[in-house]
Amino acid sequence: MAPPILEIDELTMRFGGLTAIDRLSFEVERGAIHGLIGPNGAGKTTTFNVVSGFYKPAGGEVRLRGETISGLRMHEVARRGVVRTFQHSTLFAELSVLENALVGTHMSFPPNIFAAMAGVDKANRRAARARAEEALDFFGLSRLADELAGDLPHGHQRALGMAVALAARPDVVLLDEPFTGMNPEETRRMMELMVKIRNTGVTILLVEHDMHAIMGLCDRITCMSFGRLLAEGNPQEIRHHPDVIEAYLGGARHVA
Amino acid sequence: MTKLAALLGFGAILLALPHALSFSQQEILVFLTINVLVVASYRLLTLTGEWSLGHVVIMGVGAYASALLSKRLGIYVPAAMLLGAGTAAMVALALSFPLFRMKGFYFLIGSFAAGEIIRLLWKRFREPFGGPKGIKKIDPMPDFDIGVYVFDFFEPISYYYFALAVVGVSLWVMWRIERSPVGLTFHAVHWQDRLAEASGVNVRAYRTLAFVLASGFAGLSGALLAHYIGTINPNSFDVEQMVFVLTWTIVGGTATFYGPILGCVVLTVLNEIVLREAGFEQMRPLIYGLIMILSVLFMPKGLESLVRGALSRRNANRKMTGETEATE
């Protein structure tokens, strides 16, 4: 079997006395759609924040293609090929849709201030623009290119967030709740797009609450509870796993 | 084509302008030209979202460096000016290491403290900075002749033309930077630094770049000032000057390139020309303050919002007349 592209190894994250992630280990296969689920507060987003370099872990490590990336800063992680999106609609709301996608091309076409002043970066700018337009086209946002990102309806904003990430041509993309606030029709279309993205060779790791989407989309699912690994398997196994049912329904009964 | 004509016309007005003014107004015009560079460079700094209170002191670093280099080492004044700008940029680079550990309000206070430290160094060390009395008898620009015009720097008009050329080129460079992918990245860092970072932008490096560039241009404006007035001291670059730069920037607005420049020009003309001519000599600061409060209250988006409104209305009108012509 091919080695996993992303390895989370005994990862631990603490905030003061609270252990948000407790020696979590799992692996993401190259070219897979991998779901990370769990009840609220299980530590899913914290895991994302550690993997993407926003937090430094208290223990353990994250490896990309065997190379340790935990402890690197976010832009350094991004430059190694792991790009993330954010919960809610985190976009450059004051910039146009096209400009948002152009920021996504930053790594592939790094701006050079001297070339910009001398006006000798035309080819670079054209290539960046073509890449950005291609990413917008993929998500059906081309005709909105000149709109302000903040003026878009919610579903389009989520799509634009993914377009910004995909414009960077990452190896691994981390999607934080990509289906939140989408209607069933939008969710269905987004699921199709994700399969298309995966088919271009991008590995997807996603956190999501929409069980219908998760079960229909993922090749493999990791379920967390209170910062620990609860269960791992394919959608069928997870659906019938007694611990997972306990974590979701048991928690619900507790609340009720 | 009409754009080029408008630009040429504007240039002609700028060239003809000093001839319509009195001697003291010409002097004000020189200061105004230099201040335009200060506010424009200040906006470059604010592009990444950080506001500094040390900008005028950085301008002073350029002034001191250029003055000392020309006076002590006999360096040709225009070269000393460029070196002064470079010195200001280098000082900013050194300051960026402690300062960019902070953000927002803390950066503001940190930049103020850093500026005061520099000013205290000028005051404390008589050698080479001249202590509280500063530096006097700074070499003026040497006169030169470009064939069509003889620059005699005893005349404010000549210095105005010289400053206009320097400021014009500087503004053009800043404009090109802002319209380039580098400028887009500055905006990205400003509006969502986390998303920019997730897209691979080294946020810290870009904040530093904007700070260093802005400081270089501020240093250049300081050098222009030093060789015009011929004497500088630590109080020429105190927080009162900084407050002026802030008010020009805020009243003008920072959303557009021309916003702060507009603020600087309008407020200076108002303060120095209109109120002086109207005979409000003693009450000028009072009325100036009143106008500022009113403008912030009623134009929270700055003077630039008026221009933007007018431009978009004109475009809408043009589109409409265009469409009716097409239907006819």
Tab-separated table of N, CA and C in Angstrom, chain B residues 212-318:
chain	number	residue	atom	x	y	z
B	212	VAL	N	8.663	49.296	5.655
B	212	VAL	CA	9.970	49.750	5.183
B	212	VAL	C	9.811	50.681	3.967
B	213	LEU	N	8.951	50.290	3.037
B	213	LEU	CA	8.721	51.133	1.856
B	213	LEU	C	8.175	52.498	2.269
B	214	ALA	N	7.141	52.472	3.108
B	214	ALA	CA	6.512	53.717	3.544
B	214	ALA	C	7.539	54.586	4.259
B	215	SER	N	8.391	53.969	5.061
B	215	SER	CA	9.387	54.723	5.810
B	215	SER	C	10.429	55.323	4.872
B	216	GLY	N	10.785	54.588	3.828
B	216	GLY	CA	11.731	55.127	2.852
B	216	GLY	C	11.196	56.399	2.215
B	217	PHE	N	9.926	56.372	1.806
B	217	PHE	CA	9.343	57.569	1.189
B	217	PHE	C	9.178	58.693	2.208
B	218	ALA	N	8.862	58.319	3.457
B	218	ALA	CA	8.769	59.337	4.504
B	218	ALA	C	10.147	59.981	4.714
B	219	GLY	N	11.185	59.157	4.706
B	219	GLY	CA	12.542	59.674	4.864
B	219	GLY	C	12.904	60.631	3.741
B	220	LEU	N	12.476	60.297	2.542
B	220	LEU	CA	12.733	61.165	1.399
B	220	LEU	C	12.049	62.518	1.588
B	221	SER	N	10.815	62.481	2.069
B	221	SER	CA	10.107	63.747	2.290
B	221	SER	C	10.796	64.560	3.392
B	222	GLY	N	11.326	63.872	4.413
B	222	GLY	CA	12.067	64.565	5.456
B	222	GLY	C	13.308	65.243	4.900
B	223	ALA	N	14.006	64.524	4.008
B	223	ALA	CA	15.204	65.096	3.397
B	223	ALA	C	14.846	66.323	2.566
B	224	LEU	N	13.735	66.235	1.824
B	224	LEU	CA	13.279	67.392	1.034
B	224	LEU	C	13.045	68.591	1.954
B	225	LEU	N	12.435	68.325	3.096
B	225	LEU	CA	12.122	69.391	4.047
B	225	LEU	C	13.402	70.001	4.614
B	226	ALA	N	14.340	69.127	5.022
B	226	ALA	CA	15.564	69.602	5.685
B	226	ALA	C	16.351	70.544	4.794
B	227	HIS	N	16.503	70.189	3.534
B	227	HIS	CA	17.321	71.010	2.658
B	227	HIS	C	16.578	72.246	2.163
B	228	TYR	N	15.289	72.314	2.460
B	228	TYR	CA	14.552	73.528	2.118
B	228	TYR	C	14.601	74.523	3.263
B	229	ILE	N	14.252	74.081	4.490
B	229	ILE	CA	14.215	75.052	5.584
B	229	ILE	C	15.598	75.280	6.179
B	230	GLY	N	16.523	74.354	5.962
B	230	GLY	CA	17.913	74.601	6.352
B	230	GLY	C	18.222	74.373	7.811
B	231	THR	N	17.196	74.183	8.643
B	231	THR	CA	17.457	73.888	10.045
B	231	THR	C	16.400	72.938	10.564
B	232	ILE	N	16.830	71.906	11.273
B	232	ILE	CA	15.877	70.960	11.853
B	232	ILE	C	16.258	70.702	13.303
B	233	ASN	N	15.270	70.404	14.119
B	233	ASN	CA	15.552	70.009	15.502
B	233	ASN	C	14.535	68.957	15.920
B	234	PRO	N	14.745	68.325	17.082
B	234	PRO	CA	13.843	67.215	17.451
B	234	PRO	C	12.373	67.612	17.471
B	235	ASN	N	12.087	68.882	17.755
B	235	ASN	CA	10.683	69.279	17.826
B	235	ASN	C	10.042	69.469	16.460
B	236	SER	N	10.862	69.484	15.389
B	236	SER	CA	10.259	69.579	14.052
B	236	SER	C	9.473	68.316	13.736
B	237	PHE	N	9.761	67.244	14.488
B	237	PHE	CA	9.142	65.959	14.163
B	237	PHE	C	8.420	65.380	15.378
B	238	ASP	N	7.773	66.270	16.144
B	238	ASP	CA	7.128	65.791	17.370
B	238	ASP	C	5.710	65.296	17.086
B	239	VAL	N	5.028	64.921	18.140
B	239	VAL	CA	3.746	64.252	17.979
B	239	VAL	C	2.691	65.203	17.420
B	240	GLU	N	2.904	66.521	17.567
B	240	GLU	CA	1.957	67.481	17.003
B	240	GLU	C	1.925	67.351	15.481
B	241	GLN	N	3.103	67.198	14.876
B	241	GLN	CA	3.166	66.986	13.427
B	241	GLN	C	2.457	65.681	13.057
B	242	MET	N	2.651	64.673	13.909
B	242	MET	CA	2.033	63.369	13.654
B	242	MET	C	0.508	63.499	13.667
B	243	VAL	N	0.002	64.335	14.589
B	243	VAL	CA	-1.443	64.527	14.659
B	243	VAL	C	-1.954	65.157	13.363
B	244	PHE	N	-1.162	66.084	12.821
B	244	PHE	CA	-1.557	66.670	11.535
B	244	PHE	C	-1.646	65.591	10.456
B	245	VAL	N	-0.622	64.738	10.385
B	245	VAL	CA	-0.630	63.674	9.374
B	245	VAL	C	-1.852	62.773	9.568
B	246	LEU	N	-2.148	62.445	10.834
B	246	LEU	CA	-3.308	61.597	11.113
B	246	LEU	C	-4.599	62.262	10.671
B	247	THR	N	-4.758	63.560	10.989
B	247	THR	CA	-6.024	64.218	10.632
B	247	THR	C	-6.157	64.330	9.119
B	248	TRP	N	-5.067	64.662	8.426
B	248	TRP	CA	-5.172	64.720	6.955
B	248	TRP	C	-5.632	63.366	6.426
B	249	THR	N	-5.031	62.309	6.966
B	249	THR	CA	-5.335	60.968	6.469
B	249	THR	C	-6.776	60.586	6.780
B	250	ILE	N	-7.213	60.882	8.020
B	250	ILE	CA	-8.559	60.461	8.420
B	250	ILE	C	-9.626	61.302	7.720
B	251	VAL	N	-9.403	62.613	7.660
B	251	VAL	CA	-10.389	63.475	6.992
B	251	VAL	C	-10.444	63.144	5.501
B	252	GLY	N	-9.311	62.813	4.902
B	252	GLY	CA	-9.304	62.470	3.477
B	252	GLY	C	-9.895	61.100	3.222
B	253	GLY	N	-9.627	60.147	4.114
B	253	GLY	CA	-10.065	58.768	3.905
B	253	GLY	C	-8.937	57.926	3.342
B	254	THR	N	-8.913	56.640	3.725
B	254	THR	CA	-7.780	55.802	3.301
B	254	THR	C	-8.173	54.724	2.294
B	255	ALA	N	-9.423	54.750	1.834
B	255	ALA	CA	-9.841	53.678	0.924
B	255	ALA	C	-9.224	53.840	-0.465
B	256	THR	N	-8.895	55.071	-0.833
B	256	THR	CA	-8.332	55.290	-2.164
B	256	THR	C	-6.943	55.901	-2.054
B	257	PHE	N	-6.213	55.822	-3.156
B	257	PHE	CA	-4.867	56.369	-3.209
B	257	PHE	C	-4.890	57.879	-2.976
B	258	TYR	N	-5.909	58.549	-3.541
B	258	TYR	CA	-5.908	60.012	-3.487
B	258	TYR	C	-6.545	60.572	-2.217
B	259	GLY	N	-7.210	59.705	-1.420
B	259	GLY	CA	-7.914	60.171	-0.226
B	259	GLY	C	-7.056	61.018	0.698
B	260	PRO	N	-5.946	60.468	1.226
B	260	PRO	CA	-5.118	61.248	2.154
B	260	PRO	C	-4.535	62.504	1.505
B	261	ILE	N	-4.207	62.417	0.210
B	261	ILE	CA	-3.646	63.582	-0.487
B	261	ILE	C	-4.693	64.686	-0.523
B	262	LEU	N	-5.933	64.276	-0.824
B	262	LEU	CA	-7.043	65.218	-0.839
B	262	LEU	C	-7.199	65.883	0.536
B	263	GLY	N	-7.157	65.063	1.573
B	263	GLY	CA	-7.281	65.586	2.926
B	263	GLY	C	-6.196	66.597	3.231
B	264	CYS	N	-4.979	66.271	2.860
B	264	CYS	CA	-3.838	67.154	3.116
B	264	CYS	C	-3.996	68.474	2.378
B	265	VAL	N	-4.353	68.406	1.094
B	265	VAL	CA	-4.459	69.621	0.281
B	265	VAL	C	-5.611	70.490	0.778
B	266	VAL	N	-6.784	69.879	0.963
B	266	VAL	CA	-7.963	70.662	1.337
B	266	VAL	C	-7.775	71.316	2.704
B	267	LEU	N	-7.296	70.556	3.677
B	267	LEU	CA	-7.147	71.119	5.015
B	267	LEU	C	-6.057	72.187	5.056
B	268	THR	N	-4.974	71.973	4.311
B	268	THR	CA	-3.904	72.973	4.303
B	268	THR	C	-4.391	74.274	3.661
B	269	VAL	N	-5.060	74.132	2.515
B	269	VAL	CA	-5.573	75.335	1.846
B	269	VAL	C	-6.558	76.058	2.760
B	270	LEU	N	-7.419	75.281	3.393
B	270	LEU	CA	-8.415	75.853	4.295
B	270	LEU	C	-7.736	76.616	5.435
B	271	ASN	N	-6.764	75.955	6.049
B	271	ASN	CA	-6.122	76.518	7.228
B	271	ASN	C	-5.241	77.709	6.869
B	272	GLU	N	-4.410	77.545	5.870
B	272	GLU	CA	-3.380	78.540	5.596
B	272	GLU	C	-3.881	79.681	4.716
B	273	ILE	N	-4.752	79.379	3.794
B	273	ILE	CA	-5.154	80.403	2.828
B	273	ILE	C	-6.504	81.010	3.210
B	274	VAL	N	-7.544	80.151	3.250
B	274	VAL	CA	-8.897	80.686	3.421
B	274	VAL	C	-9.039	81.380	4.775
B	275	LEU	N	-8.691	80.668	5.856
B	275	LEU	CA	-8.904	81.244	7.175
B	275	LEU	C	-7.992	82.447	7.402
B	276	ARG	N	-6.768	82.389	6.889
B	276	ARG	CA	-5.848	83.517	7.035
B	276	ARG	C	-6.386	84.750	6.289
B	277	GLU	N	-6.829	84.513	5.065
B	277	GLU	CA	-7.336	85.617	4.245
B	277	GLU	C	-8.615	86.192	4.849
B	278	ALA	N	-9.408	85.313	5.464
B	278	ALA	CA	-10.677	85.775	6.021
B	278	ALA	C	-10.464	86.545	7.321
B	279	GLY	N	-9.236	86.613	7.795
B	279	GLY	CA	-8.925	87.425	8.953
B	279	GLY	C	-9.151	86.766	10.286
B	280	PHE	N	-9.177	85.427	10.308
B	280	PHE	CA	-9.388	84.712	11.570
B	280	PHE	C	-8.059	84.374	12.230
B	281	GLU	N	-7.112	85.292	12.242
B	281	GLU	CA	-5.755	84.940	12.653
B	281	GLU	C	-5.729	84.166	13.984
B	282	GLN	N	-6.327	84.772	15.029
B	282	GLN	CA	-6.230	84.140	16.346
B	282	GLN	C	-7.116	82.913	16.472
B	283	MET	N	-8.237	82.945	15.774
B	283	MET	CA	-9.209	81.869	15.965
B	283	MET	C	-8.998	80.695	15.021
B	284	ARG	N	-7.905	80.729	14.241
B	284	ARG	CA	-7.715	79.686	13.233
B	284	ARG	C	-7.744	78.265	13.800
B	285	PRO	N	-6.975	77.978	14.863
B	285	PRO	CA	-7.001	76.593	15.371
B	285	PRO	C	-8.395	76.163	15.782
B	286	LEU	N	-9.147	77.087	16.363
B	286	LEU	CA	-10.505	76.784	16.812
B	286	LEU	C	-11.383	76.376	15.637
B	287	ILE	N	-11.371	77.217	14.591
B	287	ILE	CA	-12.226	76.947	13.437
B	287	ILE	C	-11.751	75.694	12.704
B	288	TYR	N	-10.429	75.557	12.624
B	288	TYR	CA	-9.846	74.369	11.992
B	288	TYR	C	-10.344	73.109	12.690
B	289	GLY	N	-10.319	73.138	14.016
B	289	GLY	CA	-10.791	71.988	14.790
B	289	GLY	C	-12.268	71.737	14.553
B	290	LEU	N	-13.036	72.814	14.516
B	290	LEU	CA	-14.475	72.696	14.303
B	290	LEU	C	-14.762	72.036	12.952
B	291	ILE	N	-14.055	72.514	11.926
B	291	ILE	CA	-14.273	71.953	10.590
B	291	ILE	C	-13.932	70.465	10.579
B	292	MET	N	-12.857	70.105	11.304
B	292	MET	CA	-12.467	68.706	11.346
B	292	MET	C	-13.528	67.836	11.996
B	293	ILE	N	-14.057	68.322	13.136
B	293	ILE	CA	-15.097	67.550	13.833
B	293	ILE	C	-16.302	67.380	12.921
B	294	LEU	N	-16.709	68.477	12.266
B	294	LEU	CA	-17.872	68.417	11.383
B	294	LEU	C	-17.635	67.433	10.244
B	295	SER	N	-16.434	67.470	9.686
B	295	SER	CA	-16.187	66.613	8.525
B	295	SER	C	-16.185	65.142	8.933
B	296	VAL	N	-15.649	64.857	10.129
B	296	VAL	CA	-15.652	63.450	10.567
B	296	VAL	C	-17.081	63.002	10.893
B	297	LEU	N	-17.878	63.936	11.459
B	297	LEU	CA	-19.265	63.599	11.797
B	297	LEU	C	-20.093	63.341	10.549
B	298	PHE	N	-19.944	64.238	9.567
B	298	PHE	CA	-20.846	64.168	8.412
B	298	PHE	C	-20.243	63.458	7.207
B	299	MET	N	-18.925	63.240	7.232
B	299	MET	CA	-18.300	62.473	6.152
B	299	MET	C	-17.402	61.401	6.749
B	300	PRO	N	-17.987	60.425	7.440
B	300	PRO	CA	-17.154	59.434	8.127
B	300	PRO	C	-16.260	58.656	7.170
B	301	LYS	N	-16.635	58.622	5.902
B	301	LYS	CA	-15.795	57.891	4.953
B	301	LYS	C	-14.813	58.818	4.255
B	302	GLY	N	-14.720	60.050	4.741
B	302	GLY	CA	-13.678	60.929	4.232
B	302	GLY	C	-14.084	61.720	3.009
B	303	LEU	N	-13.212	62.687	2.687
B	303	LEU	CA	-13.458	63.526	1.514
B	303	LEU	C	-13.530	62.691	0.246
B	304	GLU	N	-12.755	61.585	0.238
B	304	GLU	CA	-12.719	60.761	-0.964
B	304	GLU	C	-14.104	60.228	-1.321
B	305	SER	N	-14.992	60.061	-0.292
B	305	SER	CA	-16.321	59.525	-0.584
B	305	SER	C	-17.100	60.488	-1.482
B	306	LEU	N	-16.846	61.816	-1.328
B	306	LEU	CA	-17.507	62.788	-2.205
B	306	LEU	C	-17.074	62.577	-3.645
B	307	VAL	N	-15.749	62.422	-3.845
B	307	VAL	CA	-15.219	62.244	-5.197
B	307	VAL	C	-15.745	60.943	-5.796
B	308	ARG	N	-15.715	59.879	-4.969
B	308	ARG	CA	-16.190	58.585	-5.462
B	308	ARG	C	-17.648	58.665	-5.877
B	309	GLY	N	-18.457	59.337	-5.032
B	309	GLY	CA	-19.873	59.493	-5.358
B	309	GLY	C	-20.061	60.206	-6.679
B	310	ALA	N	-19.320	61.314	-6.853
B	310	ALA	CA	-19.438	62.101	-8.075
B	310	ALA	C	-19.026	61.271	-9.281
B	311	LEU	N	-17.934	60.506	-9.135
B	311	LEU	CA	-17.448	59.698	-10.261
B	311	LEU	C	-18.466	58.636	-10.651
B	312	SER	N	-19.046	57.957	-9.654
B	312	SER	CA	-19.965	56.874	-9.996
B	312	SER	C	-21.257	57.437	-10.589
B	313	ARG	N	-21.668	58.644	-10.109
B	313	ARG	CA	-22.852	59.272	-10.703
B	313	ARG	C	-22.600	59.605	-12.165
B	314	ARG	N	-21.375	60.145	-12.426
B	314	ARG	CA	-21.059	60.526	-13.793
B	314	ARG	C	-21.043	59.291	-14.694
B	315	ASN	N	-20.450	58.205	-14.178
B	315	ASN	CA	-20.410	56.965	-14.955
B	315	ASN	C	-21.816	56.451	-15.242
B	316	ALA	N	-22.676	56.519	-14.205
B	316	ALA	CA	-24.050	56.051	-14.378
B	316	ALA	C	-24.751	56.887	-15.438
B	317	ASN	N	-24.550	58.215	-15.370
B	317	ASN	CA	-25.163	59.105	-16.355
B	317	ASN	C	-24.695	58.761	-17.761
B	318	ARG	N	-23.367	58.572	-17.866
B	318	ARG	CA	-22.795	58.294	-19.179
B	318	ARG	C	-23.378	57.000	-19.737
